[in-house]
mmCIF file of C-alpha atoms in Angstrom:
data_model
loop_
_atom_site.group_PDB
_atom_site.id
_atom_site.type_symbol
_atom_site.label_atom_id
_atom_site.label_comp_id
_atom_site.label_asym_id
_atom_site.label_seq_id
_atom_site.Cartn_x
_atom_site.Cartn_y
_atom_site.Cartn_z
ATOM 1 C CA MET A 130 -12.485 0.063 4.809
ATOM 2 C CA ILE A 131 -9.112 1.566 5.850
ATOM 3 C CA ASP A 132 -7.738 0.705 9.404
ATOM 4 C CA ILE A 133 -4.966 3.308 10.403
ATOM 5 C CA ARG A 134 -2.833 2.131 12.843
ATOM 6 C CA ARG A 135 -0.677 5.491 13.603
ATOM 7 C CA PHE A 136 3.218 4.678 14.360
ATOM 8 C CA GLU A 137 3.297 5.967 17.788
ATOM 9 C CA THR A 138 0.527 2.726 18.668
ATOM 10 C CA LEU A 139 2.714 -0.053 17.198
ATOM 11 C CA GLY A 140 4.440 -2.541 19.505
ATOM 12 C CA LYS A 141 8.415 -1.579 20.444
ATOM 13 C CA ALA A 142 10.946 -2.802 21.696
ATOM 14 C CA ASP A 143 14.550 -1.221 22.770
ATOM 15 C CA HIS A 144 17.142 -3.253 22.992
ATOM 16 C CA GLY A 145 20.129 -0.918 22.666
ATOM 17 C CA TRP A 146 21.201 -1.712 19.626
ATOM 18 C CA LEU A 147 17.884 -2.997 17.613
ATOM 19 C CA LYS A 148 14.637 -0.399 17.871
ATOM 20 C CA ALA A 149 12.211 -2.646 16.864
ATOM 21 C CA ASN A 150 8.394 -1.377 15.606
ATOM 22 C CA PHE A 151 5.599 -3.892 15.296
ATOM 23 C CA HIS A 152 2.555 -3.520 13.325
ATOM 24 C CA PHE A 153 1.318 -7.278 14.392
ATOM 25 C CA SER A 154 2.012 -9.426 17.606
ATOM 26 C CA PHE A 155 5.747 -10.331 17.946
ATOM 27 C CA ALA A 156 8.266 -11.381 20.632
ATOM 28 C CA ASP A 157 6.970 -9.557 23.899
ATOM 29 C CA TYR A 158 4.266 -7.358 22.265
ATOM 30 C CA PHE A 159 0.679 -9.055 22.037
ATOM 31 C CA ASP A 160 -2.562 -7.341 20.853
ATOM 32 C CA GLN A 161 -5.002 -9.602 19.765
ATOM 33 C CA ARG A 162 -6.420 -7.555 17.320
ATOM 34 C CA ARG A 163 -3.386 -7.826 15.861
ATOM 35 C CA MET A 164 -2.714 -10.854 14.972
ATOM 36 C CA HIS A 165 -1.882 -10.737 11.191
ATOM 37 C CA TRP A 166 -3.703 -8.942 7.948
ATOM 38 C CA GLY A 167 -4.766 -12.134 5.892
ATOM 39 C CA GLY A 168 -2.130 -14.245 5.067
ATOM 40 C CA LEU A 169 0.409 -11.290 5.906
ATOM 41 C CA ARG A 170 2.202 -12.242 9.917
ATOM 42 C CA VAL A 171 4.841 -9.644 10.527
ATOM 43 C CA TRP A 172 5.933 -6.230 9.744
ATOM 44 C CA ASN A 173 8.499 -5.185 11.859
ATOM 45 C CA ASP A 174 10.109 -1.910 10.967
ATOM 46 C CA ASP A 175 13.276 -2.077 12.425
ATOM 47 C CA ILE A 176 16.765 0.047 13.141
ATOM 48 C CA ILE A 177 19.738 -1.776 13.491
ATOM 49 C CA ALA A 178 22.808 -0.111 14.898
ATOM 50 C CA PRO A 179 26.039 -0.379 13.111
ATOM 51 C CA LYS A 180 28.404 -3.334 13.050
ATOM 52 C CA THR A 181 25.280 -5.549 15.227
ATOM 53 C CA GLY A 182 22.833 -7.455 13.734
ATOM 54 C CA PHE A 183 21.207 -11.071 14.573
ATOM 55 C CA PRO A 184 23.323 -14.048 14.846
ATOM 56 C CA PRO A 185 21.716 -17.523 13.350
ATOM 57 C CA HIS A 186 18.423 -18.752 13.979
ATOM 58 C CA PRO A 187 15.852 -21.160 12.423
ATOM 59 C CA HIS A 188 12.949 -20.443 10.915
ATOM 60 C CA ALA A 189 10.257 -22.900 9.077
ATOM 61 C CA ASP A 190 7.513 -22.740 6.837
ATOM 62 C CA MET A 191 6.812 -18.725 6.434
ATOM 63 C CA GLU A 192 8.113 -16.137 3.696
ATOM 64 C CA ILE A 193 10.498 -13.383 4.656
ATOM 65 C CA ILE A 194 10.699 -10.568 2.663
ATOM 66 C CA THR A 195 13.249 -7.888 3.510
ATOM 67 C CA TYR A 196 12.641 -4.262 2.660
ATOM 68 C CA VAL A 197 15.773 -1.602 2.958
ATOM 69 C CA ARG A 198 14.743 1.397 3.410
ATOM 70 C CA LYS A 199 18.632 2.925 4.551
ATOM 71 C CA GLY A 200 21.817 0.884 4.667
ATOM 72 C CA ALA A 201 22.438 -2.389 3.814
ATOM 73 C CA ILE A 202 21.998 -5.975 5.162
ATOM 74 C CA SER A 203 24.258 -8.541 5.010
ATOM 75 C CA HIS A 204 22.881 -12.220 4.726
ATOM 76 C CA ARG A 205 24.467 -15.622 5.337
ATOM 77 C CA ASP A 206 22.571 -18.831 5.699
ATOM 78 C CA SER A 207 22.667 -22.687 6.102
ATOM 79 C CA LEU A 208 22.226 -23.322 2.372
ATOM 80 C CA GLY A 209 25.945 -21.159 2.110
ATOM 81 C CA ASN A 210 23.971 -18.196 0.184
ATOM 82 C CA GLN A 211 25.655 -15.109 1.555
ATOM 83 C CA GLY A 212 24.196 -11.614 0.205
ATOM 84 C CA ARG A 213 23.972 -7.910 0.811
ATOM 85 C CA THR A 214 21.395 -6.028 0.130
ATOM 86 C CA VAL A 215 21.566 -2.106 0.136
ATOM 87 C CA ALA A 216 18.211 0.812 0.434
ATOM 88 C CA GLY A 217 15.773 0.000 -2.092
ATOM 89 C CA ASP A 218 16.422 -3.199 -2.876
ATOM 90 C CA VAL A 219 14.822 -6.323 -1.779
ATOM 91 C CA GLN A 220 15.844 -10.097 -0.088
ATOM 92 C CA VAL A 221 13.352 -13.000 0.247
ATOM 93 C CA MET A 222 13.995 -15.788 2.003
ATOM 94 C CA SER A 223 11.474 -19.249 1.474
ATOM 95 C CA ALA A 224 12.089 -21.006 5.005
ATOM 96 C CA GLY A 225 10.490 -24.076 4.039
ATOM 97 C CA THR A 226 11.803 -27.421 5.751
ATOM 98 C CA GLY A 227 14.045 -25.355 7.582
ATOM 99 C CA ILE A 228 17.209 -22.660 7.141
ATOM 100 C CA THR A 229 19.359 -21.127 9.507
ATOM 101 C CA HIS A 230 20.239 -17.172 8.638
ATOM 102 C CA ALA A 231 21.744 -14.934 10.197
ATOM 103 C CA GLU A 232 21.244 -10.687 9.415
ATOM 104 C CA TYR A 233 23.992 -7.959 10.212
ATOM 105 C CA ASN A 234 23.932 -4.551 10.077
ATOM 106 C CA LEU A 235 28.379 -4.710 8.610
ATOM 107 C CA GLU A 236 28.115 -0.444 7.504
ATOM 108 C CA ASP A 237 29.171 2.216 9.564
ATOM 109 C CA GLU A 238 24.972 4.102 9.584
ATOM 110 C CA GLU A 239 22.188 2.827 10.658
ATOM 111 C CA LEU A 240 20.502 -0.074 8.532
ATOM 112 C CA HIS A 241 16.604 1.073 8.413
ATOM 113 C CA SER A 242 14.500 -2.087 6.938
ATOM 114 C CA PHE A 243 10.754 -3.457 6.672
ATOM 115 C CA GLN A 244 11.013 -7.246 7.406
ATOM 116 C CA LEU A 245 7.371 -9.136 6.507
ATOM 117 C CA TRP A 246 6.444 -12.181 7.224
ATOM 118 C CA ILE A 247 3.994 -14.010 5.223
ATOM 119 C CA LEU A 248 2.208 -17.422 5.829
ATOM 120 C CA ALA A 249 3.268 -20.179 3.369
ATOM 121 C CA ASP A 250 0.807 -21.366 1.189
ATOM 122 C CA ARG A 251 2.461 -24.749 1.681
ATOM 123 C CA LYS A 252 4.680 -26.784 3.481
ATOM 124 C CA GLY A 253 7.687 -28.916 3.446
ATOM 125 C CA ILE A 254 8.997 -27.178 0.572
ATOM 126 C CA PRO A 255 13.011 -27.012 0.163
ATOM 127 C CA PRO A 256 14.153 -23.494 1.485
ATOM 128 C CA ARG A 257 16.038 -21.022 -0.984
ATOM 129 C CA TRP A 258 16.681 -17.629 -0.394
ATOM 130 C CA GLY A 259 17.415 -14.387 -3.327
ATOM 131 C CA GLU A 260 18.056 -10.822 -3.873
ATOM 132 C CA LYS A 261 17.331 -7.981 -6.138
ATOM 133 C CA GLN A 262 17.943 -5.155 -7.138
ATOM 134 C CA PHE A 263 14.827 -3.327 -7.915
ATOM 135 C CA PRO A 264 15.682 0.494 -10.419
ATOM 136 C CA GLN A 265 14.265 3.191 -8.694
ATOM 137 C CA GLU A 266 12.471 4.340 -12.170
ATOM 138 C CA ALA A 267 10.633 0.822 -12.526
ATOM 139 C CA ARG A 268 8.598 2.518 -9.354
ATOM 140 C CA ASP A 269 8.236 5.755 -10.119
ATOM 141 C CA GLY A 270 4.780 6.754 -10.533
ATOM 142 C CA ARG A 271 3.242 3.363 -10.178
ATOM 143 C CA PHE A 272 3.735 0.047 -8.126
ATOM 144 C CA ALA A 273 5.960 -2.000 -9.102
ATOM 145 C CA VAL A 274 5.965 -5.939 -8.026
ATOM 146 C CA LEU A 275 9.158 -6.414 -5.916
ATOM 147 C CA ALA A 276 8.008 -10.038 -5.122
ATOM 148 C CA SER A 277 4.824 -12.335 -5.796
ATOM 149 C CA GLY A 278 3.771 -15.918 -5.330
ATOM 150 C CA ARG A 279 1.509 -15.082 -8.299
ATOM 151 C CA ASP A 280 1.793 -15.854 -12.059
ATOM 152 C CA GLU A 281 0.787 -12.940 -14.245
ATOM 153 C CA ALA A 282 2.583 -11.000 -16.797
ATOM 154 C CA GLU A 283 3.206 -8.428 -14.102
ATOM 155 C CA ASP A 284 4.878 -10.445 -11.586
ATOM 156 C CA GLU A 285 7.432 -11.616 -14.375
ATOM 157 C CA GLY A 286 10.751 -10.575 -12.924
ATOM 158 C CA ALA A 287 9.990 -10.434 -9.170
ATOM 159 C CA LEU A 288 11.337 -12.458 -6.254
ATOM 160 C CA ARG A 289 9.452 -15.616 -5.972
ATOM 161 C CA ILE A 290 7.235 -16.581 -2.727
ATOM 162 C CA ASN A 291 5.560 -19.193 -1.693
ATOM 163 C CA ALA A 292 2.106 -18.003 -1.191
ATOM 164 C CA ASP A 293 -0.822 -15.650 -2.955
ATOM 165 C CA ALA A 294 0.437 -12.431 -1.783
ATOM 166 C CA ARG A 295 2.026 -9.567 -3.360
ATOM 167 C CA VAL A 296 4.510 -7.221 -2.013
ATOM 168 C CA LEU A 297 5.152 -3.870 -4.311
ATOM 169 C CA GLY A 298 6.935 -0.733 -3.769
ATOM 170 C CA ALA A 299 6.329 2.773 -5.511
ATOM 171 C CA THR A 300 7.255 6.381 -5.331
ATOM 172 C CA VAL A 301 5.106 9.596 -5.991
ATOM 173 C CA LYS A 302 5.175 13.058 -5.903
ATOM 174 C CA ALA A 303 3.749 15.619 -4.130
ATOM 175 C CA GLY A 304 0.088 16.184 -5.315
ATOM 176 C CA GLU A 305 0.634 13.242 -7.870
ATOM 177 C CA GLN A 306 -1.520 9.877 -7.548
ATOM 178 C CA VAL A 307 -1.408 6.162 -7.773
ATOM 179 C CA THR A 308 -3.702 3.707 -8.027
ATOM 180 C CA TYR A 309 -3.393 -0.830 -7.785
ATOM 181 C CA ASP A 310 -6.410 -3.639 -8.527
ATOM 182 C CA LEU A 311 -6.751 -4.831 -5.059
ATOM 183 C CA GLY A 312 -9.866 -6.667 -6.444
ATOM 184 C CA GLY A 313 -11.904 -7.032 -2.920
ATOM 185 C CA ARG A 314 -8.382 -8.392 -1.191
ATOM 186 C CA LYS A 315 -6.847 -7.584 1.751
ATOM 187 C CA GLY A 316 -3.666 -4.725 1.671
ATOM 188 C CA TYR A 317 -1.708 -3.284 4.017
ATOM 189 C CA LEU A 318 0.332 -0.132 2.973
ATOM 190 C CA VAL A 319 2.991 1.877 4.743
ATOM 191 C CA PRO A 320 4.407 4.610 3.760
ATOM 192 C CA ALA A 321 8.643 4.503 4.184
ATOM 193 C CA THR A 322 8.985 8.285 4.210
ATOM 194 C CA GLY A 323 6.537 11.049 2.885
ATOM 195 C CA LYS A 324 2.754 11.530 3.551
ATOM 196 C CA VAL A 325 -0.511 10.054 1.653
ATOM 197 C CA GLU A 326 -4.218 10.240 1.761
ATOM 198 C CA ILE A 327 -6.687 7.129 1.543
ATOM 199 C CA GLU A 328 -9.822 7.670 1.030
ATOM 200 C CA GLY A 329 -9.907 10.928 2.709
ATOM 201 C CA GLN A 330 -7.770 9.661 5.694
ATOM 202 C CA THR A 331 -4.041 10.968 6.259
ATOM 203 C CA VAL A 332 -1.454 7.929 6.273
ATOM 204 C CA ASN A 333 1.279 9.031 7.691
ATOM 205 C CA ALA A 334 5.285 7.934 7.165
ATOM 206 C CA ARG A 335 5.403 4.566 9.055
ATOM 207 C CA ASP A 336 1.797 4.429 9.894
ATOM 208 C CA GLY A 337 0.252 1.325 8.323
ATOM 209 C CA ALA A 338 -3.158 1.193 6.444
ATOM 210 C CA ALA A 339 -4.725 -2.103 7.058
ATOM 211 C CA LEU A 340 -7.113 -1.745 4.055
ATOM 212 C CA ALA A 341 -10.391 -4.444 3.098
ATOM 213 C CA ASP A 342 -13.377 -4.735 0.396
ATOM 214 C CA ILE A 343 -11.753 -1.939 -2.094
ATOM 215 C CA ALA A 344 -11.730 -2.780 -5.309
ATOM 216 C CA THR A 345 -9.540 -0.034 -6.706
ATOM 217 C CA LEU A 346 -6.884 1.719 -4.329
ATOM 218 C CA THR A 347 -5.946 5.091 -5.197
ATOM 219 C CA VAL A 348 -3.095 6.664 -3.131
ATOM 220 C CA LYS A 349 -2.367 10.669 -3.149
ATOM 221 C CA ALA A 350 0.298 11.704 -2.466
ATOM 222 C CA LEU A 351 0.115 15.294 0.224
ATOM 223 C CA GLU A 352 4.469 14.554 0.333
ATOM 224 C CA ASP A 353 6.854 12.762 -2.003
ATOM 225 C CA ALA A 354 6.715 9.855 -0.611
ATOM 226 C CA GLU A 355 8.198 5.603 -0.576
ATOM 227 C CA LEU A 356 5.339 3.027 -0.627
ATOM 228 C CA VAL A 357 5.224 -0.570 0.585
ATOM 229 C CA LEU A 358 2.568 -2.743 -0.070
ATOM 230 C CA VAL A 359 1.337 -6.199 0.591
ATOM 231 C CA ASP A 360 -1.839 -7.330 -1.354
ATOM 232 C CA THR A 361 -3.077 -10.466 0.285
ATOM 233 C CA LYS A 362 -5.944 -13.187 0.183
#
């Protein structure tokens, strides 16, 4: 099963400094049909103006993954962590028992990011934050695991999350394809750039593809594409 959620149908919010697009119900956007997809609760496609951002605010019992598409995001939290994550790299925050953080675009250009929230499997764990660089060549023509709560060999080196889920990234050249063993679990795929085809259906840049009951996912690139995929129970 594949359900394409076109970018123009996503929830929208324009706060001037923040232009947000919601794949799932979030803030003032509510759609009973789009509450979550398995353990994936939030996929926000954000554009944040230079020298602006989110002031300190709290979270608890949620796995929050930020995939930077353009620019850089600067993080600071109540644990004393500070970091700057640039395009193509990933940061993860396990909110656990509670954490307060701020996220800013301190750069001179817009910040484009995907922020994903995955429901935590266990409550009451200590909060933590981490970031990692992922070389482009590591995901050329293949799905590379960026964040994971699983303990298989291919998860070694991924950022850790407290959930039975993976966040993966791939880049594919036009005319080529990548595969992933979804094993009948739920998947949610968004091309950050480019156009792809899945089971005969076209998925454009920033569209969402909700996937279920698929053993092996095959994605064919109709244009050079950068892909982000969540595998969840």
